[in-house]
């Protein structure tokens, strides 16, 4: 009898074909909400999750479940403690979307440096104000500060150094100098990143230790001419403090690809700011990244269910979860 793998949302052809060619039965779910998964999962051995949340209730219902594969790098939507209690391996795809997210981080830096949101807002009513009086700067020679120098942060660093002649300093307590790109200055001084950088870019996971860990103190340390970029997770930023920093012009501007409430609430005060660019969490939404994530998720499912050592376990699940 073949293993059954639940798909609450579609995955790309590369992932489906990889699993089907190895004899897995793919179960297209009835929906992506908690109740849908609870209804669909009792007889399944594996699940690939994109936007769905893997809660304790889901794990309680998943009597046969052996492996969860997150279709992306983040895993904050999975109750990891519950997974461990239920003996379920949790995997992610840490390298599938790193190029796409790194490119988007650079895009947001350019967008901010040319003050493009304000330019677009003004250019039809006052062409010359938009052209000549909205502040704009080059990236060349500026200092980029990275919070997190992993797969994505390392790619951003290389693009910034080699493409834009930027100086890059990085803070990452989990990396050594030998593990980061040559030319990046690694510092153990968290505050220094905010004090010295012309652009600060976040590339860290959302965990208990990083929730709201960037806020009023850090924005006050930044230069008035500096920009803040978040292509990581909305949970790592205190959004009230970000609003105040932008509204009071403590910093020049910001771009965030994700905020805490998704889908968005139209009344969120962040949308009233003309020095803040907000994206609908599109860092990993390119065709190439989605194809890779589907394939890598499928590879991880197969590795676990065929008894192999998975190459992409989330932290805490290395070498098994029991």
PDB file of C-alpha atoms in Angstrom:
ATOM      1  CA  UNK A   1       0.000   0.000   0.000  1.00  0.00           C
ATOM      2  CA  UNK A   2       1.437   3.412  -0.989  1.00  0.00           C
ATOM      3  CA  UNK A   3       1.994   6.328   1.355  1.00  0.00           C
ATOM      4  CA  UNK A   4      -0.563   9.147   1.164  1.00  0.00           C
ATOM      5  CA  UNK A   5       0.551  12.786   1.019  1.00  0.00           C
ATOM      6  CA  UNK A   6      -1.976  15.555   1.656  1.00  0.00           C
ATOM      7  CA  UNK A   7      -1.830  18.754  -0.398  1.00  0.00           C
ATOM      8  CA  UNK A   8      -4.086  21.440   1.163  1.00  0.00           C
ATOM      9  CA  UNK A   9      -2.963  23.729  -1.680  1.00  0.00           C
ATOM     10  CA  UNK A  10      -1.632  22.881  -5.087  1.00  0.00           C
ATOM     11  CA  UNK A  11       2.062  22.342  -5.657  1.00  0.00           C
ATOM     12  CA  UNK A  12       3.880  22.695  -8.953  1.00  0.00           C
ATOM     13  CA  UNK A  13       4.230  19.891 -11.475  1.00  0.00           C
ATOM     14  CA  UNK A  14       7.854  19.176 -10.533  1.00  0.00           C
ATOM     15  CA  UNK A  15       6.839  18.199  -7.006  1.00  0.00           C
ATOM     16  CA  UNK A  16       3.785  16.183  -8.033  1.00  0.00           C
ATOM     17  CA  UNK A  17       5.705  14.261 -10.655  1.00  0.00           C
ATOM     18  CA  UNK A  18       8.566  13.527  -8.252  1.00  0.00           C
ATOM     19  CA  UNK A  19       6.217  11.929  -5.717  1.00  0.00           C
ATOM     20  CA  UNK A  20       3.903  10.194  -8.164  1.00  0.00           C
ATOM     21  CA  UNK A  21       6.827   8.639 -10.014  1.00  0.00           C
ATOM     22  CA  UNK A  22       7.871   7.069  -6.704  1.00  0.00           C
ATOM     23  CA  UNK A  23       4.482   5.572  -5.996  1.00  0.00           C
ATOM     24  CA  UNK A  24       3.001   8.115  -3.577  1.00  0.00           C
ATOM     25  CA  UNK A  25      -0.744   8.767  -3.570  1.00  0.00           C
ATOM     26  CA  UNK A  26      -1.384  12.517  -3.585  1.00  0.00           C
ATOM     27  CA  UNK A  27      -4.532  13.690  -1.820  1.00  0.00           C
ATOM     28  CA  UNK A  28      -5.769  17.079  -3.016  1.00  0.00           C
ATOM     29  CA  UNK A  29      -7.273  18.663   0.085  1.00  0.00           C
ATOM     30  CA  UNK A  30     -10.770  20.070   0.416  1.00  0.00           C
ATOM     31  CA  UNK A  31      -9.393  23.405   1.659  1.00  0.00           C
ATOM     32  CA  UNK A  32      -6.510  25.099   3.456  1.00  0.00           C
ATOM     33  CA  UNK A  33      -8.177  26.071   6.743  1.00  0.00           C
ATOM     34  CA  UNK A  34      -7.682  24.197   9.998  1.00  0.00           C
ATOM     35  CA  UNK A  35     -11.022  22.371   9.855  1.00  0.00           C
ATOM     36  CA  UNK A  36     -10.396  21.328   6.253  1.00  0.00           C
ATOM     37  CA  UNK A  37      -7.054  19.775   7.160  1.00  0.00           C
ATOM     38  CA  UNK A  38      -8.454  18.066  10.257  1.00  0.00           C
ATOM     39  CA  UNK A  39     -11.084  16.478   8.015  1.00  0.00           C
ATOM     40  CA  UNK A  40      -8.596  15.407   5.320  1.00  0.00           C
ATOM     41  CA  UNK A  41      -5.512  14.320   7.259  1.00  0.00           C
ATOM     42  CA  UNK A  42      -6.364  11.271   9.449  1.00  0.00           C
ATOM     43  CA  UNK A  43      -5.265   8.702   6.863  1.00  0.00           C
ATOM     44  CA  UNK A  44      -2.255  10.631   5.499  1.00  0.00           C
ATOM     45  CA  UNK A  45       1.419   9.877   6.114  1.00  0.00           C
ATOM     46  CA  UNK A  46       2.800  13.226   4.952  1.00  0.00           C
ATOM     47  CA  UNK A  47       1.658  16.765   4.201  1.00  0.00           C
ATOM     48  CA  UNK A  48       3.097  19.657   2.181  1.00  0.00           C
ATOM     49  CA  UNK A  49       1.875  22.967   3.606  1.00  0.00           C
ATOM     50  CA  UNK A  50       2.050  26.377   1.979  1.00  0.00           C
ATOM     51  CA  UNK A  51      -0.223  28.915   3.720  1.00  0.00           C
ATOM     52  CA  UNK A  52      -1.979  26.469   6.038  1.00  0.00           C
ATOM     53  CA  UNK A  53      -1.216  26.351   9.752  1.00  0.00           C
ATOM     54  CA  UNK A  54      -0.217  23.105  11.430  1.00  0.00           C
ATOM     55  CA  UNK A  55      -1.782  23.503  14.863  1.00  0.00           C
ATOM     56  CA  UNK A  56      -1.939  21.180  17.838  1.00  0.00           C
ATOM     57  CA  UNK A  57      -5.503  20.254  16.821  1.00  0.00           C
ATOM     58  CA  UNK A  58      -4.271  19.236  13.390  1.00  0.00           C
ATOM     59  CA  UNK A  59      -1.529  17.058  14.854  1.00  0.00           C
ATOM     60  CA  UNK A  60      -4.066  15.446  17.198  1.00  0.00           C
ATOM     61  CA  UNK A  61      -6.164  14.474  14.176  1.00  0.00           C
ATOM     62  CA  UNK A  62      -3.206  13.233  12.133  1.00  0.00           C
ATOM     63  CA  UNK A  63      -2.976   9.697  13.518  1.00  0.00           C
ATOM     64  CA  UNK A  64      -0.678   8.388  10.769  1.00  0.00           C
ATOM     65  CA  UNK A  65       1.325  11.534  10.047  1.00  0.00           C
ATOM     66  CA  UNK A  66       5.091  11.105   9.917  1.00  0.00           C
ATOM     67  CA  UNK A  67       6.341  14.228   8.150  1.00  0.00           C
ATOM     68  CA  UNK A  68       5.392  17.860   7.495  1.00  0.00           C
ATOM     69  CA  UNK A  69       7.184  19.678   4.672  1.00  0.00           C
ATOM     70  CA  UNK A  70       6.910  23.486   4.645  1.00  0.00           C
ATOM     71  CA  UNK A  71       6.739  24.785   1.093  1.00  0.00           C
ATOM     72  CA  UNK A  72       9.208  27.593   1.817  1.00  0.00           C
ATOM     73  CA  UNK A  73      11.871  28.720   4.253  1.00  0.00           C
ATOM     74  CA  UNK A  74       9.682  29.901   7.135  1.00  0.00           C
ATOM     75  CA  UNK A  75       8.181  27.468   9.623  1.00  0.00           C
ATOM     76  CA  UNK A  76       6.474  29.753  12.148  1.00  0.00           C
ATOM     77  CA  UNK A  77       3.068  28.417  11.034  1.00  0.00           C
ATOM     78  CA  UNK A  78       3.932  24.961  12.377  1.00  0.00           C
ATOM     79  CA  UNK A  79       3.492  24.118  16.068  1.00  0.00           C
ATOM     80  CA  UNK A  80       6.936  22.573  16.475  1.00  0.00           C
ATOM     81  CA  UNK A  81       6.403  21.415  20.054  1.00  0.00           C
ATOM     82  CA  UNK A  82       3.238  19.618  19.047  1.00  0.00           C
ATOM     83  CA  UNK A  83       5.057  18.018  16.123  1.00  0.00           C
ATOM     84  CA  UNK A  84       7.706  16.695  18.508  1.00  0.00           C
ATOM     85  CA  UNK A  85       5.110  15.347  20.937  1.00  0.00           C
ATOM     86  CA  UNK A  86       3.399  13.512  18.099  1.00  0.00           C
ATOM     87  CA  UNK A  87       6.661  12.172  16.683  1.00  0.00           C
ATOM     88  CA  UNK A  88       6.354  14.058  13.382  1.00  0.00           C
ATOM     89  CA  UNK A  89       9.406  15.250  11.456  1.00  0.00           C
ATOM     90  CA  UNK A  90       9.233  18.864  10.226  1.00  0.00           C
ATOM     91  CA  UNK A  91      11.122  20.000   7.137  1.00  0.00           C
ATOM     92  CA  UNK A  92      11.428  23.260   5.239  1.00  0.00           C
ATOM     93  CA  UNK A  93      12.962  24.493   1.985  1.00  0.00           C
ATOM     94  CA  UNK A  94      15.703  26.904   3.091  1.00  0.00           C
ATOM     95  CA  UNK A  95      17.410  27.292  -0.283  1.00  0.00           C
ATOM     96  CA  UNK A  96      14.402  27.152  -2.623  1.00  0.00           C
ATOM     97  CA  UNK A  97      13.452  30.820  -2.456  1.00  0.00           C
ATOM     98  CA  UNK A  98      16.698  32.461  -1.355  1.00  0.00           C
ATOM     99  CA  UNK A  99      17.506  33.954  -4.766  1.00  0.00           C
ATOM    100  CA  UNK A 100      14.010  35.368  -5.240  1.00  0.00           C
ATOM    101  CA  UNK A 101      13.871  36.939  -1.783  1.00  0.00           C
ATOM    102  CA  UNK A 102      17.377  38.359  -2.155  1.00  0.00           C
ATOM    103  CA  UNK A 103      16.428  39.970  -5.469  1.00  0.00           C
ATOM    104  CA  UNK A 104      13.315  41.466  -3.885  1.00  0.00           C
ATOM    105  CA  UNK A 105      15.361  42.910  -1.015  1.00  0.00           C
ATOM    106  CA  UNK A 106      17.542  44.712  -3.566  1.00  0.00           C
ATOM    107  CA  UNK A 107      14.404  45.890  -5.403  1.00  0.00           C
ATOM    108  CA  UNK A 108      13.056  47.398  -2.173  1.00  0.00           C
ATOM    109  CA  UNK A 109      16.386  49.122  -1.518  1.00  0.00           C
ATOM    110  CA  UNK A 110      16.236  50.741  -4.941  1.00  0.00           C
ATOM    111  CA  UNK A 111      12.568  51.633  -4.495  1.00  0.00           C
ATOM    112  CA  UNK A 112      13.310  53.378  -1.199  1.00  0.00           C
ATOM    113  CA  UNK A 113      16.505  55.081  -2.324  1.00  0.00           C
ATOM    114  CA  UNK A 114      14.629  56.763  -5.206  1.00  0.00           C
ATOM    115  CA  UNK A 115      11.669  57.593  -2.925  1.00  0.00           C
ATOM    116  CA  UNK A 116       9.537  56.005  -5.595  1.00  0.00           C
ATOM    117  CA  UNK A 117       6.274  55.760  -3.708  1.00  0.00           C
ATOM    118  CA  UNK A 118       6.254  59.530  -3.126  1.00  0.00           C
ATOM    119  CA  UNK A 119       7.439  60.122  -6.695  1.00  0.00           C
ATOM    120  CA  UNK A 120       4.481  58.172  -8.075  1.00  0.00           C
ATOM    121  CA  UNK A 121       2.090  59.904  -5.710  1.00  0.00           C
ATOM    122  CA  UNK A 122       3.197  63.385  -6.814  1.00  0.00           C
ATOM    123  CA  UNK A 123       4.212  63.081 -10.461  1.00  0.00           C
ATOM    124  CA  UNK A 124       0.814  63.538 -12.112  1.00  0.00           C
ATOM    125  CA  UNK A 125      -0.083  66.606 -10.070  1.00  0.00           C
ATOM    126  CA  UNK A 126       3.351  68.202  -9.882  1.00  0.00           C
ATOM    127  CA  UNK A 127       5.805  66.696 -12.357  1.00  0.00           C
ATOM    128  CA  UNK A 128       8.738  68.902 -11.365  1.00  0.00           C
ATOM    129  CA  UNK A 129       8.225  68.356  -7.646  1.00  0.00           C
ATOM    130  CA  UNK A 130       8.367  64.603  -8.237  1.00  0.00           C
ATOM    131  CA  UNK A 131      11.382  64.971 -10.496  1.00  0.00           C
ATOM    132  CA  UNK A 132      13.453  67.514  -8.600  1.00  0.00           C
ATOM    133  CA  UNK A 133      12.235  67.924  -5.024  1.00  0.00           C
ATOM    134  CA  UNK A 134      11.650  64.416  -3.762  1.00  0.00           C
ATOM    135  CA  UNK A 135      14.881  63.278  -2.056  1.00  0.00           C
ATOM    136  CA  UNK A 136      16.735  60.529  -3.904  1.00  0.00           C
ATOM    137  CA  UNK A 137      20.088  58.838  -3.315  1.00  0.00           C
ATOM    138  CA  UNK A 138      22.341  56.240  -4.923  1.00  0.00           C
ATOM    139  CA  UNK A 139      23.142  52.866  -3.359  1.00  0.00           C
ATOM    140  CA  UNK A 140      26.749  53.067  -4.536  1.00  0.00           C
ATOM    141  CA  UNK A 141      29.149  53.322  -1.623  1.00  0.00           C
ATOM    142  CA  UNK A 142      26.449  53.139   1.048  1.00  0.00           C
ATOM    143  CA  UNK A 143      26.635  50.858   4.095  1.00  0.00           C
ATOM    144  CA  UNK A 144      24.221  47.924   4.245  1.00  0.00           C
ATOM    145  CA  UNK A 145      23.561  46.285   7.601  1.00  0.00           C
ATOM    146  CA  UNK A 146      22.214  42.739   7.590  1.00  0.00           C
ATOM    147  CA  UNK A 147      20.405  41.085  10.471  1.00  0.00           C
ATOM    148  CA  UNK A 148      20.939  37.446   9.532  1.00  0.00           C
ATOM    149  CA  UNK A 149      23.580  36.253   7.074  1.00  0.00           C
ATOM    150  CA  UNK A 150      22.176  32.864   6.101  1.00  0.00           C
ATOM    151  CA  UNK A 151      21.100  31.685   2.652  1.00  0.00           C
ATOM    152  CA  UNK A 152      19.180  34.851   1.815  1.00  0.00           C
ATOM    153  CA  UNK A 153      21.325  37.357   3.665  1.00  0.00           C
ATOM    154  CA  UNK A 154      24.466  36.003   2.007  1.00  0.00           C
ATOM    155  CA  UNK A 155      22.951  36.439  -1.453  1.00  0.00           C
ATOM    156  CA  UNK A 156      21.866  39.990  -0.610  1.00  0.00           C
ATOM    157  CA  UNK A 157      25.387  40.742   0.619  1.00  0.00           C
ATOM    158  CA  UNK A 158      26.995  39.576  -2.630  1.00  0.00           C
ATOM    159  CA  UNK A 159      24.542  41.504  -4.794  1.00  0.00           C
ATOM    160  CA  UNK A 160      25.091  44.639  -2.720  1.00  0.00           C
ATOM    161  CA  UNK A 161      28.893  44.375  -2.690  1.00  0.00           C
ATOM    162  CA  UNK A 162      29.491  43.313  -6.286  1.00  0.00           C
ATOM    163  CA  UNK A 163      26.516  44.984  -7.950  1.00  0.00           C
ATOM    164  CA  UNK A 164      26.355  48.270  -6.044  1.00  0.00           C
ATOM    165  CA  UNK A 165      29.776  48.712  -4.443  1.00  0.00           C
ATOM    166  CA  UNK A 166      28.224  48.747  -0.980  1.00  0.00           C
ATOM    167  CA  UNK A 167      29.977  48.124   2.322  1.00  0.00           C
ATOM    168  CA  UNK A 168      28.238  45.279   4.160  1.00  0.00           C
ATOM    169  CA  UNK A 169      28.242  44.585   7.875  1.00  0.00           C
ATOM    170  CA  UNK A 170      26.307  41.668   9.322  1.00  0.00           C
ATOM    171  CA  UNK A 171      24.946  40.486  12.638  1.00  0.00           C
ATOM    172  CA  UNK A 172      24.312  36.758  13.004  1.00  0.00           C
ATOM    173  CA  UNK A 173      25.092  34.994  16.293  1.00  0.00           C
ATOM    174  CA  UNK A 174      24.796  31.609  14.556  1.00  0.00           C
ATOM    175  CA  UNK A 175      27.457  32.229  11.897  1.00  0.00           C
ATOM    176  CA  UNK A 176      31.233  32.421  11.957  1.00  0.00           C
ATOM    177  CA  UNK A 177      33.396  34.546   9.707  1.00  0.00           C
ATOM    178  CA  UNK A 178      34.204  31.445   7.647  1.00  0.00           C
ATOM    179  CA  UNK A 179      30.493  30.802   6.970  1.00  0.00           C
ATOM    180  CA  UNK A 180      29.639  34.173   5.448  1.00  0.00           C
ATOM    181  CA  UNK A 181      30.658  35.741   2.117  1.00  0.00           C
ATOM    182  CA  UNK A 182      34.131  37.198   1.854  1.00  0.00           C
ATOM    183  CA  UNK A 183      33.997  40.953   2.254  1.00  0.00           C
ATOM    184  CA  UNK A 184      31.174  41.018   4.819  1.00  0.00           C
ATOM    185  CA  UNK A 185      32.242  42.373   8.191  1.00  0.00           C
ATOM    186  CA  UNK A 186      30.664  40.249  10.922  1.00  0.00           C
ATOM    187  CA  UNK A 187      29.891  42.045  14.182  1.00  0.00           C
ATOM    188  CA  UNK A 188      28.489  40.835  17.476  1.00  0.00           C
ATOM    189  CA  UNK A 189      27.206  44.336  18.246  1.00  0.00           C
ATOM    190  CA  UNK A 190      23.493  44.330  17.341  1.00  0.00           C
ATOM    191  CA  UNK A 191      23.090  48.076  17.897  1.00  0.00           C
ATOM    192  CA  UNK A 192      26.003  48.862  15.591  1.00  0.00           C
ATOM    193  CA  UNK A 193      24.034  47.607  12.596  1.00  0.00           C
ATOM    194  CA  UNK A 194      21.393  50.274  13.198  1.00  0.00           C
ATOM    195  CA  UNK A 195      23.806  53.061  14.111  1.00  0.00           C
ATOM    196  CA  UNK A 196      26.145  52.779  11.129  1.00  0.00           C
ATOM    197  CA  UNK A 197      24.021  51.515   8.257  1.00  0.00           C
ATOM    198  CA  UNK A 198      22.406  53.539   5.512  1.00  0.00           C
ATOM    199  CA  UNK A 199      20.104  50.573   4.903  1.00  0.00           C
ATOM    200  CA  UNK A 200      19.181  47.854   7.408  1.00  0.00           C
ATOM    201  CA  UNK A 201      17.782  44.628   5.948  1.00  0.00           C
ATOM    202  CA  UNK A 202      16.233  41.819   8.021  1.00  0.00           C
ATOM    203  CA  UNK A 203      16.869  38.170   7.109  1.00  0.00           C
ATOM    204  CA  UNK A 204      16.023  36.161  10.220  1.00  0.00           C
ATOM    205  CA  UNK A 205      13.271  33.675  11.119  1.00  0.00           C
ATOM    206  CA  UNK A 206      10.317  34.443  13.355  1.00  0.00           C
ATOM    207  CA  UNK A 207      10.953  32.674  16.645  1.00  0.00           C
ATOM    208  CA  UNK A 208      10.137  33.419  20.260  1.00  0.00           C
ATOM    209  CA  UNK A 209      13.449  35.248  20.637  1.00  0.00           C
ATOM    210  CA  UNK A 210      12.908  37.428  17.557  1.00  0.00           C
ATOM    211  CA  UNK A 211       9.262  38.478  18.004  1.00  0.00           C
ATOM    212  CA  UNK A 212       9.143  42.315  18.024  1.00  0.00           C
ATOM    213  CA  UNK A 213      12.893  42.479  18.512  1.00  0.00           C
ATOM    214  CA  UNK A 214      13.183  45.478  16.185  1.00  0.00           C
ATOM    215  CA  UNK A 215      11.363  48.479  17.552  1.00  0.00           C
ATOM    216  CA  UNK A 216      11.628  51.975  19.001  1.00  0.00           C
ATOM    217  CA  UNK A 217      15.164  51.569  20.370  1.00  0.00           C
ATOM    218  CA  UNK A 218      16.575  50.364  17.053  1.00  0.00           C
ATOM    219  CA  UNK A 219      14.767  52.985  14.949  1.00  0.00           C
ATOM    220  CA  UNK A 220      16.075  55.704  17.261  1.00  0.00           C
ATOM    221  CA  UNK A 221      19.609  54.463  16.660  1.00  0.00           C
ATOM    222  CA  UNK A 222      19.277  54.773  12.881  1.00  0.00           C
ATOM    223  CA  UNK A 223      20.288  57.781  10.827  1.00  0.00           C
ATOM    224  CA  UNK A 224      17.514  60.118   9.705  1.00  0.00           C
ATOM    225  CA  UNK A 225      18.597  59.366   6.140  1.00  0.00           C
ATOM    226  CA  UNK A 226      18.517  55.577   6.586  1.00  0.00           C
ATOM    227  CA  UNK A 227      16.079  53.003   5.220  1.00  0.00           C
ATOM    228  CA  UNK A 228      14.675  49.847   6.796  1.00  0.00           C
ATOM    229  CA  UNK A 229      13.887  46.705   4.767  1.00  0.00           C
ATOM    230  CA  UNK A 230      12.026  43.612   5.981  1.00  0.00           C
ATOM    231  CA  UNK A 231      11.657  40.636   3.646  1.00  0.00           C
ATOM    232  CA  UNK A 232      11.638  38.162   6.552  1.00  0.00           C
ATOM    233  CA  UNK A 233       8.535  37.999   8.758  1.00  0.00           C
ATOM    234  CA  UNK A 234       6.154  40.668  10.051  1.00  0.00           C
ATOM    235  CA  UNK A 235       6.347  39.258  13.567  1.00  0.00           C
ATOM    236  CA  UNK A 236       9.948  40.376  14.036  1.00  0.00           C
ATOM    237  CA  UNK A 237       9.055  44.088  13.877  1.00  0.00           C
ATOM    238  CA  UNK A 238       7.042  46.155  16.339  1.00  0.00           C
ATOM    239  CA  UNK A 239       4.718  47.751  13.798  1.00  0.00           C
ATOM    240  CA  UNK A 240       3.487  50.538  16.078  1.00  0.00           C
ATOM    241  CA  UNK A 241       7.102  51.590  16.567  1.00  0.00           C
ATOM    242  CA  UNK A 242       7.754  51.355  12.818  1.00  0.00           C
ATOM    243  CA  UNK A 243       4.728  53.561  12.122  1.00  0.00           C
ATOM    244  CA  UNK A 244       5.921  56.175  14.620  1.00  0.00           C
ATOM    245  CA  UNK A 245       9.488  56.134  13.287  1.00  0.00           C
ATOM    246  CA  UNK A 246       8.236  56.773   9.740  1.00  0.00           C
ATOM    247  CA  UNK A 247       5.485  59.202  10.683  1.00  0.00           C
ATOM    248  CA  UNK A 248       7.914  61.247  12.818  1.00  0.00           C
ATOM    249  CA  UNK A 249      10.666  60.958  10.167  1.00  0.00           C
ATOM    250  CA  UNK A 250      13.138  59.344  12.539  1.00  0.00           C
ATOM    251  CA  UNK A 251      14.194  57.395   9.439  1.00  0.00           C
ATOM    252  CA  UNK A 252      13.825  58.273   5.766  1.00  0.00           C
ATOM    253  CA  UNK A 253      11.705  55.335   4.726  1.00  0.00           C
ATOM    254  CA  UNK A 254      11.063  51.621   4.780  1.00  0.00           C
ATOM    255  CA  UNK A 255       9.878  48.706   2.681  1.00  0.00           C
ATOM    256  CA  UNK A 256       8.299  45.590   4.132  1.00  0.00           C
ATOM    257  CA  UNK A 257       7.268  42.519   2.179  1.00  0.00           C
ATOM    258  CA  UNK A 258       5.249  41.156   5.061  1.00  0.00           C
ATOM    259  CA  UNK A 259       3.296  42.507   8.018  1.00  0.00           C
ATOM    260  CA  UNK A 260       1.642  40.775  10.951  1.00  0.00           C
ATOM    261  CA  UNK A 261      -1.899  40.641   9.568  1.00  0.00           C
ATOM    262  CA  UNK A 262      -2.194  38.869   6.223  1.00  0.00           C
ATOM    263  CA  UNK A 263      -4.406  39.211   4.241  1.00  0.00           C
ATOM    264  CA  UNK A 264      -4.200  42.928   4.927  1.00  0.00           C
ATOM    265  CA  UNK A 265      -6.639  45.007   6.925  1.00  0.00           C
ATOM    266  CA  UNK A 266      -7.470  48.078   4.845  1.00  0.00           C
ATOM    267  CA  UNK A 267      -7.679  50.255   7.944  1.00  0.00           C
ATOM    268  CA  UNK A 268      -4.124  49.447   9.058  1.00  0.00           C
ATOM    269  CA  UNK A 269      -2.439  52.843   9.655  1.00  0.00           C
ATOM    270  CA  UNK A 270       0.731  51.610   7.940  1.00  0.00           C
ATOM    271  CA  UNK A 271      -1.025  52.085   4.593  1.00  0.00           C
ATOM    272  CA  UNK A 272      -1.408  55.821   5.233  1.00  0.00           C
ATOM    273  CA  UNK A 273       2.347  56.447   5.038  1.00  0.00           C
ATOM    274  CA  UNK A 274       3.947  57.695   1.823  1.00  0.00           C
ATOM    275  CA  UNK A 275       7.439  56.710   2.958  1.00  0.00           C
ATOM    276  CA  UNK A 276       6.560  53.036   3.430  1.00  0.00           C
ATOM    277  CA  UNK A 277       6.351  50.447   0.662  1.00  0.00           C
ATOM    278  CA  UNK A 278       4.324  47.338   1.543  1.00  0.00           C
ATOM    279  CA  UNK A 279       4.293  44.140  -0.507  1.00  0.00           C
ATOM    280  CA  UNK A 280       1.832  41.228  -0.191  1.00  0.00           C
ATOM    281  CA  UNK A 281       4.525  38.743   0.887  1.00  0.00           C
ATOM    282  CA  UNK A 282       5.796  38.102  -2.643  1.00  0.00           C
ATOM    283  CA  UNK A 283       9.437  37.322  -1.870  1.00  0.00           C
ATOM    284  CA  UNK A 284       9.055  33.649  -2.738  1.00  0.00           C
ATOM    285  CA  UNK A 285       6.277  34.075  -5.294  1.00  0.00           C
ATOM    286  CA  UNK A 286       8.373  33.855  -8.447  1.00  0.00           C
ATOM    287  CA  UNK A 287       7.864  30.961 -10.846  1.00  0.00           C
ATOM    288  CA  UNK A 288      11.375  29.675 -10.266  1.00  0.00           C
ATOM    289  CA  UNK A 289      11.185  29.767  -6.459  1.00  0.00           C
ATOM    290  CA  UNK A 290       7.769  28.111  -6.417  1.00  0.00           C
ATOM    291  CA  UNK A 291       8.976  25.315  -8.691  1.00  0.00           C
ATOM    292  CA  UNK A 292      12.013  24.718  -6.487  1.00  0.00           C
ATOM    293  CA  UNK A 293       9.964  24.766  -3.279  1.00  0.00           C
ATOM    294  CA  UNK A 294       7.537  22.191  -4.673  1.00  0.00           C
ATOM    295  CA  UNK A 295      10.383  19.929  -5.734  1.00  0.00           C
ATOM    296  CA  UNK A 296      12.346  20.348  -2.496  1.00  0.00           C
ATOM    297  CA  UNK A 297       9.209  19.676  -0.430  1.00  0.00           C
ATOM    298  CA  UNK A 298       8.614  16.496  -2.399  1.00  0.00           C
ATOM    299  CA  UNK A 299      12.232  15.410  -1.972  1.00  0.00           C
ATOM    300  CA  UNK A 300      11.959  15.922   1.784  1.00  0.00           C
ATOM    301  CA  UNK A 301       8.732  13.919   2.027  1.00  0.00           C
ATOM    302  CA  UNK A 302      10.324  11.058   0.111  1.00  0.00           C
ATOM    303  CA  UNK A 303      13.502  11.133   2.194  1.00  0.00           C
ATOM    304  CA  UNK A 304      11.595  10.735   5.450  1.00  0.00           C
ATOM    305  CA  UNK A 305       9.034   8.200   4.281  1.00  0.00           C
ATOM    306  CA  UNK A 306      11.690   6.079   2.563  1.00  0.00           C
ATOM    307  CA  UNK A 307      13.815   6.025   5.701  1.00  0.00           C
ATOM    308  CA  UNK A 308      16.587   8.361   4.561  1.00  0.00           C
ATOM    309  CA  UNK A 309      18.189  11.194   6.513  1.00  0.00           C
ATOM    310  CA  UNK A 310      16.401  14.387   5.361  1.00  0.00           C
ATOM    311  CA  UNK A 311      18.664  17.154   4.133  1.00  0.00           C
ATOM    312  CA  UNK A 312      16.405  20.064   5.216  1.00  0.00           C
ATOM    313  CA  UNK A 313      15.061  19.497   8.753  1.00  0.00           C
ATOM    314  CA  UNK A 314      14.035  22.634  10.619  1.00  0.00           C
ATOM    315  CA  UNK A 315      16.216  23.532  13.620  1.00  0.00           C
ATOM    316  CA  UNK A 316      15.560  21.154  16.475  1.00  0.00           C
ATOM    317  CA  UNK A 317      14.652  18.230  14.230  1.00  0.00           C
ATOM    318  CA  UNK A 318      18.151  17.343  13.037  1.00  0.00           C
ATOM    319  CA  UNK A 319      18.841  13.639  13.422  1.00  0.00           C
ATOM    320  CA  UNK A 320      15.227  12.870  14.316  1.00  0.00           C
ATOM    321  CA  UNK A 321      12.500  14.371  16.455  1.00  0.00           C
ATOM    322  CA  UNK A 322      12.076  11.840  19.231  1.00  0.00           C
TER     323      UNK A 322
END
